[in-house]
XYZ file of C-alpha atoms in Angstrom:
408
model
C 13.067 -22.964 -1.355
C 9.682 -21.502 -2.278
C 8.258 -18.674 -0.190
C 4.470 -18.516 -0.115
C 4.270 -15.205 1.734
C 6.240 -12.730 3.792
C 4.496 -10.524 6.336
C 6.032 -8.117 8.838
C 4.382 -6.732 11.985
C 5.297 -4.052 14.488
C 5.473 -4.924 18.182
C 1.891 -3.587 18.374
C 0.764 -6.279 15.896
C 0.182 -3.854 13.029
C 1.092 -4.978 9.511
C 3.762 -2.766 7.937
C 4.790 -4.900 4.955
C 3.156 -7.828 3.195
C 3.765 -9.843 0.053
C 1.266 -12.638 -0.499
C 2.265 -14.837 -3.433
C -0.678 -16.636 -5.120
C -3.013 -15.411 -2.326
C -1.916 -18.314 -0.126
C -1.995 -16.260 3.088
C -5.561 -15.808 4.380
C -7.286 -13.337 6.689
C -7.511 -16.042 9.341
C -3.760 -16.656 9.092
C -3.049 -12.962 9.637
C -5.300 -12.890 12.673
C -3.548 -15.945 14.121
C -0.186 -14.223 13.700
C -1.528 -11.042 15.324
C -2.793 -13.100 18.254
C 0.625 -14.700 18.715
C 2.310 -11.300 18.882
C -0.245 -9.824 21.300
C -0.149 -12.876 23.589
C 3.641 -13.186 23.399
C 3.564 -16.696 21.908
C 6.754 -16.235 19.914
C 9.044 -18.665 21.710
C 8.817 -21.163 18.822
C 10.673 -20.002 15.698
C 8.882 -22.651 13.598
C 5.172 -23.395 14.014
C 2.030 -24.504 12.208
C -1.150 -22.558 11.529
C -3.466 -25.310 10.372
C -1.329 -27.168 7.836
C 0.803 -24.134 6.928
C 4.409 -23.863 8.063
C 5.629 -20.496 9.357
C 9.050 -19.401 10.515
C 9.542 -16.186 12.448
C 12.394 -13.960 13.543
C 12.549 -10.606 15.308
C 14.582 -7.798 13.746
C 14.819 -4.568 15.750
C 11.195 -3.530 16.439
C 9.693 -5.811 13.775
C 8.492 -9.420 13.815
C 9.032 -11.077 10.430
C 7.014 -14.141 9.397
C 7.716 -16.270 6.324
C 5.236 -18.873 5.067
C 7.064 -21.702 3.310
C 6.046 -24.578 1.057
C 8.056 -27.450 2.508
C 9.916 -28.420 5.656
C 13.291 -26.924 4.703
C 13.223 -24.622 7.709
C 16.847 -23.477 7.696
C 16.712 -21.583 4.393
C 13.943 -19.147 5.515
C 16.063 -17.954 8.444
C 18.972 -17.346 6.078
C 16.606 -15.450 3.768
C 15.315 -13.231 6.602
C 18.894 -12.371 7.600
C 19.782 -11.621 3.971
C 16.646 -9.509 3.475
C 17.347 -7.460 6.589
C 20.986 -7.002 5.640
C 19.921 -5.989 2.135
C 17.497 -3.244 3.153
C 19.925 -1.839 5.710
C 22.602 -1.541 3.032
C 20.302 -0.104 0.380
C 18.207 2.337 2.398
C 19.691 5.605 3.535
C 16.641 6.575 5.564
C 16.874 4.604 8.798
C 15.476 4.853 12.300
C 12.699 3.349 14.371
C 10.276 3.497 11.421
C 12.597 1.949 8.869
C 9.858 -0.009 7.089
C 7.060 2.527 7.489
C 9.173 5.291 5.905
C 10.316 3.196 2.927
C 7.209 1.265 1.860
C 7.363 1.849 -1.881
C 11.077 1.167 -2.159
C 10.753 -2.015 -0.088
C 8.109 -3.364 -2.450
C 10.505 -2.817 -5.351
C 13.334 -4.529 -3.468
C 11.091 -7.548 -2.858
C 10.154 -7.561 -6.551
C 13.827 -7.913 -7.447
C 14.556 -10.478 -4.721
C 11.577 -12.786 -5.252
C 9.551 -13.809 -8.296
C 6.368 -15.801 -7.595
C 7.897 -17.122 -4.395
C 11.259 -18.107 -5.894
C 14.309 -16.249 -4.614
C 16.361 -14.683 -7.420
C 18.993 -12.831 -5.444
C 19.666 -11.386 -2.017
C 22.808 -9.516 -3.031
C 22.248 -5.785 -2.357
C 24.767 -4.792 -5.032
C 22.871 -6.775 -7.667
C 19.521 -5.315 -6.564
C 21.018 -1.819 -6.653
C 21.517 -2.234 -10.417
C 17.768 -2.614 -11.029
C 16.410 0.178 -8.821
C 16.730 3.848 -9.738
C 19.522 5.455 -7.665
C 17.226 8.311 -6.615
C 14.993 5.799 -4.852
C 17.898 4.596 -2.727
C 18.965 8.047 -1.612
C 17.795 10.296 1.193
C 17.361 14.040 0.917
C 20.907 14.883 2.007
C 22.443 12.784 -0.740
C 20.162 14.293 -3.342
C 20.820 17.842 -2.236
C 24.532 17.230 -2.675
C 24.086 15.817 -6.173
C 21.440 18.018 -7.781
C 23.204 21.398 -7.377
C 26.153 19.960 -9.306
C 23.888 19.116 -12.228
C 22.258 22.546 -12.017
C 25.592 24.371 -11.848
C 27.113 22.607 -14.853
C 23.844 22.682 -16.870
C 24.347 18.986 -17.659
C 21.395 16.707 -18.389
C 23.194 13.392 -18.534
C 20.015 11.300 -18.482
C 18.420 12.719 -21.653
C 19.693 12.981 -25.279
C 19.364 16.455 -26.801
C 18.234 15.342 -30.274
C 14.868 13.757 -29.372
C 12.056 14.608 -31.811
C 8.352 13.729 -31.768
C 5.647 14.574 -34.295
C 3.209 15.033 -31.413
C 4.530 16.195 -28.046
C 2.849 14.756 -24.943
C 3.425 14.520 -21.215
C 1.118 12.786 -18.724
C 1.209 12.443 -14.939
C -0.519 9.894 -12.676
C -0.757 10.679 -8.958
C -1.304 7.298 -7.290
C -2.040 7.124 -3.563
C -2.380 4.000 -1.437
C -4.402 4.672 1.705
C -4.318 2.517 4.841
C -6.530 3.045 7.878
C -7.670 1.208 10.990
C -10.957 1.970 12.758
C -11.888 0.880 16.284
C -14.980 -1.107 17.219
C -16.521 2.272 18.178
C -15.837 3.405 14.584
C -13.153 5.866 15.643
C -10.058 6.293 13.516
C -7.046 4.707 15.219
C -4.446 5.412 12.549
C -4.125 6.254 8.889
C -1.380 6.731 6.336
C -0.873 7.499 2.659
C 1.838 6.217 0.344
C 1.977 8.259 -2.823
C 3.893 8.349 -6.057
C 3.779 10.481 -9.181
C 4.415 8.553 -12.394
C 5.219 10.378 -15.611
C 5.043 9.503 -19.297
C 7.103 11.968 -21.331
C 7.136 12.208 -25.122
C 8.665 15.669 -25.573
C 11.099 16.948 -28.180
C 14.403 18.655 -27.447
C 15.335 19.672 -23.891
C 12.051 20.881 -22.324
C 11.657 22.311 -18.840
C 8.630 21.371 -16.716
C 7.274 23.063 -13.620
C 4.502 21.668 -11.414
C 2.998 23.786 -8.643
C 1.044 21.990 -5.907
C -1.780 23.362 -3.771
C -0.534 21.300 -0.839
C 3.194 20.763 -0.347
C 3.172 19.235 3.134
C 3.834 15.628 2.159
C 6.490 13.899 4.258
C 9.533 11.757 3.471
C 9.652 12.778 -0.163
C 12.049 10.949 -2.491
C 12.766 12.728 -5.769
C 13.949 11.607 -9.169
C 17.449 12.878 -9.942
C 16.023 15.363 -12.477
C 14.372 17.447 -9.725
C 16.110 20.301 -7.959
C 15.454 19.622 -4.277
C 16.682 23.079 -3.258
C 14.159 24.762 -5.568
C 11.342 22.644 -4.160
C 12.262 23.562 -0.583
C 12.005 27.268 -1.481
C 8.993 27.350 -3.806
C 7.016 24.133 -3.158
C 7.145 23.640 -6.913
C 8.781 20.773 -8.772
C 10.986 21.991 -11.628
C 12.802 19.524 -13.876
C 13.969 18.463 -17.317
C 12.099 15.154 -17.767
C 13.797 11.952 -18.913
C 12.402 10.543 -22.141
C 9.776 7.832 -21.653
C 8.183 6.472 -18.479
C 9.658 7.282 -15.068
C 8.760 7.850 -11.418
C 8.968 11.556 -10.628
C 8.680 11.332 -6.849
C 7.422 9.360 -3.843
C 5.966 10.605 -0.578
C 4.061 9.489 2.481
C 1.753 11.083 4.997
C 0.834 9.817 8.463
C -2.605 11.461 8.498
C -5.139 11.359 5.678
C -7.039 14.455 4.619
C -9.828 12.231 3.266
C -11.067 8.788 4.355
C -13.218 7.659 1.410
C -15.109 4.686 2.859
C -16.836 4.178 6.208
C -18.593 1.103 7.561
C -21.050 0.665 10.433
C -21.331 -2.831 11.933
C -23.988 -4.261 14.230
C -23.087 -7.690 15.630
C -25.536 -9.706 17.694
C -24.815 -13.150 19.176
C -28.078 -14.949 19.942
C -26.217 -17.851 21.569
C -22.773 -19.395 21.770
C -23.248 -20.926 18.320
C -25.409 -18.463 16.367
C -25.090 -14.783 15.504
C -26.226 -12.140 13.031
C -24.384 -9.255 11.398
C -25.613 -6.054 9.774
C -23.114 -3.985 7.781
C -23.767 -0.551 6.290
C -21.222 1.024 3.939
C -21.213 4.594 2.675
C -18.987 7.154 0.984
C -17.469 10.138 2.786
C -16.569 11.863 -0.477
C -18.628 14.497 -2.238
C -21.506 13.373 -4.444
C -19.495 13.824 -7.658
C -16.784 11.355 -6.644
C -17.443 7.639 -7.040
C -15.832 4.828 -5.059
C -15.378 1.917 -7.457
C -14.644 -1.807 -7.185
C -15.646 -1.967 -3.525
C -15.013 -5.347 -1.885
C -15.722 -5.869 1.818
C -14.530 -9.098 3.460
C -16.254 -10.038 6.716
C -14.510 -12.913 8.544
C -16.335 -16.013 9.760
C -15.310 -18.380 12.584
C -13.370 -21.503 11.602
C -16.223 -23.726 12.793
C -18.943 -21.892 10.831
C -21.225 -24.486 9.214
C -24.027 -22.374 7.753
C -24.523 -18.837 6.462
C -27.862 -17.274 5.557
C -27.649 -14.019 3.619
C -30.907 -12.322 4.582
C -30.724 -8.953 2.840
C -28.439 -7.265 0.321
C -29.211 -3.679 -0.577
C -26.557 -2.851 -3.136
C -24.056 -5.206 -4.716
C -23.726 -8.972 -4.333
C -22.610 -11.063 -1.380
C -21.523 -14.688 -1.105
C -19.553 -16.916 1.197
C -15.899 -17.598 0.379
C -14.969 -20.389 2.845
C -13.704 -18.271 5.761
C -15.374 -14.920 5.047
C -18.337 -13.210 3.403
C -17.311 -11.337 0.277
C -19.521 -8.347 -0.490
C -18.900 -6.623 -3.821
C -20.345 -3.237 -4.786
C -19.482 -1.821 -8.208
C -20.033 1.838 -7.340
C -20.671 3.792 -4.158
C -21.305 7.526 -3.915
C -22.757 9.959 -1.370
C -25.396 10.131 -0.027
C -26.097 6.518 -1.047
C -25.801 3.771 1.580
C -25.638 0.027 0.979
C -26.588 -2.661 3.492
C -25.860 -6.327 4.075
C -27.497 -8.534 6.699
C -26.643 -12.176 7.301
C -26.801 -14.817 10.022
C -24.519 -17.765 10.681
C -24.175 -20.766 12.959
C -21.185 -22.792 14.113
C -20.476 -26.394 15.026
C -20.144 -27.060 18.732
C -16.598 -26.550 19.953
C -14.986 -25.659 23.239
C -12.837 -23.172 21.287
C -15.683 -20.934 20.117
C -18.351 -18.918 21.896
C -19.835 -16.285 19.601
C -20.839 -14.154 22.585
C -17.156 -13.528 23.382
C -15.652 -14.249 19.953
C -12.488 -12.257 19.203
C -13.373 -11.212 15.713
C -10.728 -10.676 13.002
C -10.837 -7.284 11.334
C -13.145 -6.546 8.416
C -11.083 -5.707 5.332
C -12.181 -3.238 2.646
C -10.786 -2.809 -0.867
C -11.687 -0.013 -3.292
C -10.394 2.605 -5.696
C -11.322 6.207 -6.463
C -10.405 7.941 -9.708
C -9.611 11.652 -10.022
C -9.117 12.043 -6.274
C -6.436 12.521 -3.628
C -6.618 11.434 0.007
C -3.480 13.361 1.029
C -4.815 16.705 -0.164
C -2.124 16.909 -2.843
C -3.430 18.613 -5.977
C -1.727 20.114 -8.998
C -2.324 23.866 -9.180
C -0.449 24.416 -12.444
C 1.617 22.519 -15.004
C 3.922 24.545 -17.254
C 6.012 23.221 -20.148
C 8.762 25.409 -21.624
C 10.164 24.030 -24.890
C 12.405 26.969 -25.615
C 12.550 27.971 -29.283
C 10.418 25.041 -30.495
C 7.122 26.489 -29.242
C 5.136 23.376 -30.240
C 1.704 22.561 -28.782
C 1.880 19.975 -26.008
C -0.866 17.545 -25.025
C -0.788 17.213 -21.237
C -2.932 15.986 -18.382
C -2.752 15.034 -14.722
C -4.994 12.399 -13.155
C -5.281 11.096 -9.615
C -6.136 7.671 -8.253
C -6.687 6.340 -4.740
C -6.403 2.617 -3.998
C -6.925 0.931 -0.655
C -4.064 -0.612 1.273
C -4.637 -2.185 4.683
C -8.057 -0.566 5.257
C -9.740 -2.384 8.130
C -12.459 -2.136 10.746
C -12.530 -3.720 14.192
C -15.926 -4.825 15.457
């Protein structure tokens, strides 16, 4: 069996987890699935959206959809059961927000289960071998383990005889921001999934200490090298780093300190079959921070037969079958960019642009040297004991968009 995509919604029709292999799942497909959840049209476990075959199953408070390649419709249900069983066995942090609280780990579990749509394994014990134990443990488990390591002074994950000609340690703070705005441009919800990745090339048995200006991140999962008890007292991360590349910690936040991109939309339907759209995009960051690789996708009706792009002030826009793709290389305050276009549709009793239920506008972007959670490194100290060698070190931040969408 080949899986084209897996997408999971809450009962409120919000996407909490998505894996779209080969970009086969479209914006229109997602909107159709949302509509089914909102309208309660879930009595059929197997259904078509256009020519695409979906199977669906409800698990607790989540509705899981799997897009498949062929008509072998039994295997997807087995896969959904296996997937749900797998995450419940692997994840210690459970509750009503099982998926929301474990986003990063779930993506890694899917990576091990599926490769380009082909299922490798659904055995939780096999998957456990390929995911760092610290990522499968909650705070209580970690607090029980770390004091033992501290008390015995053992560092069982790092050899003591490591030597480098040039000592270096680098940290990347990566944050994935998701947000939904109403048609009145009010923020409905937002969240941040963050991780700190480290690259360590240090000699001997060094000790590192990172002090943060903001330590209020939630649901933090630490690498085994971190003393959780020390962090709870000091809001500083102290650790002996493993050699090489590793994930230091993960965290999430249900409210963003910064929302980088904002969009204003003016929609006007001249008749049942013709309409015009004006979109203005602008940065909410300070003038020194640049939003890069901005892509805004504005959905079109299925029956759209003609699009006229009337004005583009900033970037380039073109039609991509079912949406307008507007790309802007860089965006910074107080600059604003504008796009105006008109479109018409073929006659159909299914579409009236005056009452059209429009799919959400999706935005993609990234911001370097920035944090949307408010997390910043105040200090980074490296103690190499008697070696006293110079250490090259830096910390950089990066924001990337997740499910960042606007209703209109």
